[in-house]
Tab-separated table of C-alpha atoms in Angstrom:
chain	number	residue	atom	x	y	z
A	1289	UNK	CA	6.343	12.012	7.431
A	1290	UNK	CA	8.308	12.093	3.896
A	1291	UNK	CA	6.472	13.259	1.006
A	1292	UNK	CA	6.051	11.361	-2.005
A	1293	UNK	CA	4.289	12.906	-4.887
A	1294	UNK	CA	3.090	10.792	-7.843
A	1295	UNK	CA	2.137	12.003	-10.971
A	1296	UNK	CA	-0.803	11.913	-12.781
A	1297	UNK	CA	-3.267	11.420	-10.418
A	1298	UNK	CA	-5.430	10.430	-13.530
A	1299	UNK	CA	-4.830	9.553	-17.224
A	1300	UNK	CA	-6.957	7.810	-19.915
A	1301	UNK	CA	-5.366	7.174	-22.489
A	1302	UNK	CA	-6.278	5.251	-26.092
A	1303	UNK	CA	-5.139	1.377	-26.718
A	1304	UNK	CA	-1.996	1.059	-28.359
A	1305	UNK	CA	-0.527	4.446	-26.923
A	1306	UNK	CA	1.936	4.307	-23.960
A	1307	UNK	CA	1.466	6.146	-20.703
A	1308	UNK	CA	3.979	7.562	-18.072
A	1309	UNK	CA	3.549	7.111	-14.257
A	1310	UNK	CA	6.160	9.487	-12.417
A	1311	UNK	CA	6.862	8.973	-8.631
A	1312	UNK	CA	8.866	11.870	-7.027
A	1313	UNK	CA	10.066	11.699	-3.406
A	1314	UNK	CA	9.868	15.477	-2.607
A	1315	UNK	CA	11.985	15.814	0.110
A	1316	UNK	CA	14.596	12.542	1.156
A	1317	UNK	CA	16.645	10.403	-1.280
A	1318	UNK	CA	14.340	7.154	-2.047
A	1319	UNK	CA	17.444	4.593	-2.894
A	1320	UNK	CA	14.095	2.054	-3.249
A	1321	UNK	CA	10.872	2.309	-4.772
A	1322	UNK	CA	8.110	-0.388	-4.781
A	1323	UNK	CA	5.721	-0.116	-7.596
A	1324	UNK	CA	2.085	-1.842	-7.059
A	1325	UNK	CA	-0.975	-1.966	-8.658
A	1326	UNK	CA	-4.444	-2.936	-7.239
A	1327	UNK	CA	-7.459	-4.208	-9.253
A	1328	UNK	CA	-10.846	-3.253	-8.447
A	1329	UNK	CA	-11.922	-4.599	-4.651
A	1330	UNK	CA	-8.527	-6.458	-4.300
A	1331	UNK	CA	-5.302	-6.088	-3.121
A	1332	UNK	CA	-2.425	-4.013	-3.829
A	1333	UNK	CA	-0.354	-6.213	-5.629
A	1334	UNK	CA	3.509	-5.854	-6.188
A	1335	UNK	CA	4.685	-5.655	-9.568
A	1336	UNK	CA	8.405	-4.681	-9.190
A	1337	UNK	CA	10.948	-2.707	-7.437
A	1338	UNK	CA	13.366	-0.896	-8.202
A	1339	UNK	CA	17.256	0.598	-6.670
A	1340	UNK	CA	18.360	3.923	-7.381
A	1341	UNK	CA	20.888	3.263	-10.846
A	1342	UNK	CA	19.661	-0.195	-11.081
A	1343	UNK	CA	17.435	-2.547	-13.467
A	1344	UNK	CA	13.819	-2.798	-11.641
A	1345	UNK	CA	13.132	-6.481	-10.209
A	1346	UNK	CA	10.065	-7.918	-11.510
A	1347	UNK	CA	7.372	-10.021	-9.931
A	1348	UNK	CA	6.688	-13.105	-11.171
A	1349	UNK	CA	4.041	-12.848	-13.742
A	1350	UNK	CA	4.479	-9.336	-14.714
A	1351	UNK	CA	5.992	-8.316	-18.304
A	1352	UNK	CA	9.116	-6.434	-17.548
A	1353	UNK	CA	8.704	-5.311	-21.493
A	1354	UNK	CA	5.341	-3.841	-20.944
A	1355	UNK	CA	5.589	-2.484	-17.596
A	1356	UNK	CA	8.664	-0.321	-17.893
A	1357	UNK	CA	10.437	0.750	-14.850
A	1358	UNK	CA	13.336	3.508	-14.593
A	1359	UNK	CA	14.554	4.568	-11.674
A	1360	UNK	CA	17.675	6.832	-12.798
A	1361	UNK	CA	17.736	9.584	-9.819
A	1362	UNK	CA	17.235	9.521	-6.235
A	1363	UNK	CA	14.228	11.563	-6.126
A	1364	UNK	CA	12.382	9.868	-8.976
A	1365	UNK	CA	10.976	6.617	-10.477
A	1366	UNK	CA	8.940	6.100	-13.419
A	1367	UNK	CA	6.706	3.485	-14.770
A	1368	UNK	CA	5.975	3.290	-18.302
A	1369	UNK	CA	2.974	1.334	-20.018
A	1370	UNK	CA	3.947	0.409	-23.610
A	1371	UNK	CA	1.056	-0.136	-26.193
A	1372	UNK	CA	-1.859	-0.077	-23.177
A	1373	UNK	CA	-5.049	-2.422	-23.537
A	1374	UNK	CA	-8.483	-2.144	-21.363
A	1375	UNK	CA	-6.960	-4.824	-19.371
A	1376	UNK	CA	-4.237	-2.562	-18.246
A	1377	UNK	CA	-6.951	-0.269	-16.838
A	1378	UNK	CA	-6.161	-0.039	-13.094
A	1379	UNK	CA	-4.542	1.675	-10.077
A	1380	UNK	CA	-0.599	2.310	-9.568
A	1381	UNK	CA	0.617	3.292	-6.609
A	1382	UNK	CA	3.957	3.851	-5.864
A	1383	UNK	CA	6.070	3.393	-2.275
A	1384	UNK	CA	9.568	5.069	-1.553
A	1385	UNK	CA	11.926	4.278	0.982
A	1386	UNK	CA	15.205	5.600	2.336
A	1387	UNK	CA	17.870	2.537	2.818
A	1388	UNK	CA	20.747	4.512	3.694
A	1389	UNK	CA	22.439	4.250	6.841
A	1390	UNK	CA	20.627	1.098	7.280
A	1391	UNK	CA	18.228	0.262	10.089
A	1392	UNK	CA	14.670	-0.048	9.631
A	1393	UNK	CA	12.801	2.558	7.371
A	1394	UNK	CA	9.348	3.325	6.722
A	1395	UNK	CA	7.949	2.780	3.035
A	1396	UNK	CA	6.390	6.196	2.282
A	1397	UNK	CA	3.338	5.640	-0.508
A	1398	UNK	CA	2.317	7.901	-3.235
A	1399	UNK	CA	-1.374	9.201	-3.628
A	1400	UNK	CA	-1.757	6.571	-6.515
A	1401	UNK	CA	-2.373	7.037	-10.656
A	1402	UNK	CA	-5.969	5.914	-11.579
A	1403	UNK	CA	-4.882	4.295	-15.518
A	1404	UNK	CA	-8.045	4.391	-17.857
A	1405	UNK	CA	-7.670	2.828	-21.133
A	1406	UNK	CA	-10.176	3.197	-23.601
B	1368	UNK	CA	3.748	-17.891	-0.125
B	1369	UNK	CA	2.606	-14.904	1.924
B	1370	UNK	CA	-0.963	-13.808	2.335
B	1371	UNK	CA	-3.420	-11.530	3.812
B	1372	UNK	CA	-7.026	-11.777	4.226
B	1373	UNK	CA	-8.943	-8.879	5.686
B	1374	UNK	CA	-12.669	-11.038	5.584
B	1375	UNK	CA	-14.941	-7.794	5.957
B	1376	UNK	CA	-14.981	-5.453	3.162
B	1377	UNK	CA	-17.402	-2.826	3.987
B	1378	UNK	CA	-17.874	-1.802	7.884
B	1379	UNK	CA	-20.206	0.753	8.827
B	1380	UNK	CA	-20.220	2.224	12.737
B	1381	UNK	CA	-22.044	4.847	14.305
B	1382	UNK	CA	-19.799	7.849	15.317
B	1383	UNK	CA	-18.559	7.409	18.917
B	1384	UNK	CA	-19.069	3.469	18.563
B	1385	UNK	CA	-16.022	0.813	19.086
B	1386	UNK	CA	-14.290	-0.638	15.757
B	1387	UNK	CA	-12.275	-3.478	15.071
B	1388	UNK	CA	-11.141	-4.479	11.537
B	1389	UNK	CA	-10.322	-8.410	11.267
B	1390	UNK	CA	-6.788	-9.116	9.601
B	1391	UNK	CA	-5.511	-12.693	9.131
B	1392	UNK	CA	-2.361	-13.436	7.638
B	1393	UNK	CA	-0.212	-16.411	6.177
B	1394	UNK	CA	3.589	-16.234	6.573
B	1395	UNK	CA	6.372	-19.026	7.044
B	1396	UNK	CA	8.566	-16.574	9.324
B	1397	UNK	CA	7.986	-13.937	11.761
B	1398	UNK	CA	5.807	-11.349	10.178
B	1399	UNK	CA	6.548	-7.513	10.182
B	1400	UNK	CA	2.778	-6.263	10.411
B	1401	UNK	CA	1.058	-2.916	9.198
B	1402	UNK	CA	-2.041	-1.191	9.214
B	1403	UNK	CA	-2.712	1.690	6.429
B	1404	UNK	CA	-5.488	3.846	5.842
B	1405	UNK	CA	-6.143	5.576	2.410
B	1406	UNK	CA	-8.542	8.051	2.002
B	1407	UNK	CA	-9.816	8.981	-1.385
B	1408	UNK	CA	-7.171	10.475	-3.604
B	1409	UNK	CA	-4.564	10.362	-0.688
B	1410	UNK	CA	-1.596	8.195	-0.675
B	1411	UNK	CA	-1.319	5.221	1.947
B	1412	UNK	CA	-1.008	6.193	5.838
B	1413	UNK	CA	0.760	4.030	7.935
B	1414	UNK	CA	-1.294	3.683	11.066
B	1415	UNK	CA	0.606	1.457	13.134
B	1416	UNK	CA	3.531	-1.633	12.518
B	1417	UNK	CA	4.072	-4.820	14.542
B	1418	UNK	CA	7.927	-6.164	14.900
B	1419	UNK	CA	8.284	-7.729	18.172
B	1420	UNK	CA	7.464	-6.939	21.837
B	1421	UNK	CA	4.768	-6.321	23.531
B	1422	UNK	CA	1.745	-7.068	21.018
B	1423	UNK	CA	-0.205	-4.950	21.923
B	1424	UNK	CA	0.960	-1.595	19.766
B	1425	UNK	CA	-0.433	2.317	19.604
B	1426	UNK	CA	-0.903	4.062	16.659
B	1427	UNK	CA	-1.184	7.401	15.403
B	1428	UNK	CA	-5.366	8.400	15.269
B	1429	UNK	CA	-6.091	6.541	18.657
B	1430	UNK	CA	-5.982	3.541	16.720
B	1431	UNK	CA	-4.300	0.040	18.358
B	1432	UNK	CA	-3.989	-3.291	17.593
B	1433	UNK	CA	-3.138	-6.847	18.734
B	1434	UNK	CA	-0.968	-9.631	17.586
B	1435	UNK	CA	-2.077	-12.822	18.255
B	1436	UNK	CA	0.607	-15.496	16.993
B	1437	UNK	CA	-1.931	-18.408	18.123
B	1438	UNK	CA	-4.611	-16.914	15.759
B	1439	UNK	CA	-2.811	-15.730	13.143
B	1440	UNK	CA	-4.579	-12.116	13.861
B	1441	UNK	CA	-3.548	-8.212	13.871
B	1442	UNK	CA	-6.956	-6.841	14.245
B	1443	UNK	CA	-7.416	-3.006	14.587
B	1444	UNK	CA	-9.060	-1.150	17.114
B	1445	UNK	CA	-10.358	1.826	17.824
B	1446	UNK	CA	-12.560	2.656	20.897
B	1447	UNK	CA	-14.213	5.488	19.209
B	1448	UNK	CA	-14.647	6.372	15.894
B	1449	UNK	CA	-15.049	9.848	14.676
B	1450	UNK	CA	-16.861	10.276	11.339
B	1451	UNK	CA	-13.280	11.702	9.663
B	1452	UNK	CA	-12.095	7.803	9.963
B	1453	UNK	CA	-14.312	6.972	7.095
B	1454	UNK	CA	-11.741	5.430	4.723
B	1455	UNK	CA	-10.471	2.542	3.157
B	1456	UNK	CA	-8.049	0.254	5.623
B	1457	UNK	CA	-5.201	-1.897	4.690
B	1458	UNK	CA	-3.564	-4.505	6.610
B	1459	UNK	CA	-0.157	-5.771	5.023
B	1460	UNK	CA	2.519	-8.137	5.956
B	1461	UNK	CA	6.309	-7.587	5.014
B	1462	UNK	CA	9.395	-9.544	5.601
B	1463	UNK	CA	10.989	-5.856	7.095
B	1464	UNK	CA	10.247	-2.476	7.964
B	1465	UNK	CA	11.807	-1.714	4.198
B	1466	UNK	CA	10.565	-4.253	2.140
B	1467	UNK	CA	7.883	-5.314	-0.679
B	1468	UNK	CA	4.441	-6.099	1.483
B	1469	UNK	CA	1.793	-8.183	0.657
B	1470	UNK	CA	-1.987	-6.634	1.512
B	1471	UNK	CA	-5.041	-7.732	2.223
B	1472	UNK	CA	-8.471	-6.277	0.226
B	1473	UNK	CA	-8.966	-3.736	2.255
B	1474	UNK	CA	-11.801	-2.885	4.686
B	1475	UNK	CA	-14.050	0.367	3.703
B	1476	UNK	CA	-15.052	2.019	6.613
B	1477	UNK	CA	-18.017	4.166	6.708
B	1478	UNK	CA	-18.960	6.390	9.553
B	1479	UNK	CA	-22.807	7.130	10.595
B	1480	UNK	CA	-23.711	10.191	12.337
C-alpha cells in the first residue's frame, strides 16, 4: 500500500508554545487528508479535513483557531497547535487519500504524533 | 449520529486459539465497514472493508469477518492466531471507501504462548 509518513513521531513541548504536526504522503498525490486525534482508551476522533489548496473543514466542537490546518501541496498537510495546554496532550494521527479519477479509494493512515504538553 | 462500539477492550488468546473481536455499530444508511490493526508506533492497517455483497469478506492476515444487518455486527475472526497479531484493533464505520470514519475504542489483543 501507499506510504504516508507523519512527522514527529513524538514532541513535548511547554504550555503556551505552538507545535507542528507534518503529514507527508511519500509516494501518490493525497488531494484529501483526514486529521484525528484519539484520547487515552477511546476512539479516534475526527477533528477536520482538509482538500489539497483548500481551507480545512472542521468538526463540530473543535477550534479551527487553535487547531491549525494547512494543506498547501499534494504531498503534504500540516497541523499546527497554537499556545498548547496539558489538555491538548494527546495522539494525532493523520489519513491520506487519493480522490482523483474518482471511484473508491483507500484512506492510507500515518504512524501517528504522540503530543506531550508539559 | 454515527457510532461504534467495540464492547471488549483487552482480549487475550493462546497462540493457535480462535479469535473474534465484537464490533457494533449505529448508522442511519448503509454502512461502509472497516477493520484496522495498529501496532505500536505503526500507522493504521486496513485489514478488511465491508460495501455490499456477500457478507462474509477475507482479509489480508487470514483475518475475516461477518456483516450481520439484523444485529448490527461486523465481528472479526480469525481461526488462528499467531503471537505477531498482538496489537491494538479498530473497527470503523464510514459513509465511503474515501471518507471521514467514525471508530470504535479499540480492542487490545494480546497473544499467549
Amino acid at each position: 500500500g501507499a506510504v504516508v509518513s507523519q512527522h514527529p513521531s513524538r514532541v513535548i513541548c511547554k504550555s503556551g508554545t505552538s507545535v507542528k504536526i507534518e503529514c507527508r504522503s511519500l509516494d501518490f498525490q493525497a488531494t484529501t487528508m483526514f486529521w484525528y486525534r484519539q484520547f487515552p482508551k477511546q476512539s479516534l476522533m475526527l477533528m477536520a479535513t482538509s482538500n489539497e489548496g483548500s481551507k480545512a473543514t472542521y468538526e463540530q466542537g473543535v477550534e479551527k483557531d487553535k487547531f491549525l490546518i494547512n494543506h498547501a501541496s499534494l504531498t503534504l498537510s500540516t497541523l499546527t497547535v497554537t499556545s498548547a495546554h496539558p489538555e491538548d496532550s494527546s495522539f494525532y494521527i493523520c489519513s491520506a487519500i487519493n480522490r482523483l479519477g474518482g471511484g473508491n479509494t483507500e484512506a492510507f493512515f500515518g504512524q501517528g504524533t504522540r503530543l506531550t504538553v508539559v | 449520529a454515527q457510532s461504534v462500539t467495540q464492547p471488549d477492550i483487552h482480549i487475550t488468546v493462546s497462540e493457535g486459539a480462535s479469535l473474534e473481536l465484537r464490533c457494533n455499530y449505529s448508522y442511519g444508511a448503509t454502512p461502509y465497514l472497516f477493520w484496522y490493526v495498529q501496532s505500536p508506533g505503526q500507522g493504521l492497517q486496513l485489514l478488511l472493508k465491508y460495501f455490499s455483497g456477500d457478507t462474509l469478506v477475507q482479509g489480508i492476515k487470514g483475518f475475516e469477518a461477518e456483516f450481520k444487518r439484523s444485529q448490527s455486527s461486523f465481528n472479526l475472526r480469525k481461526p488462528s492466531v499467531h503471537w505477531s497479531d498482538a496489537a491494538e484493533y479498530f473497527c470503523a464505520v464510514g459513509a465511503g471507501y474515501g471518507n471521514k470514519l467514525v471508530f470504535g475504542a479499540g480492542t487490545i489483543l494480546r497473544v499467549k504462548s
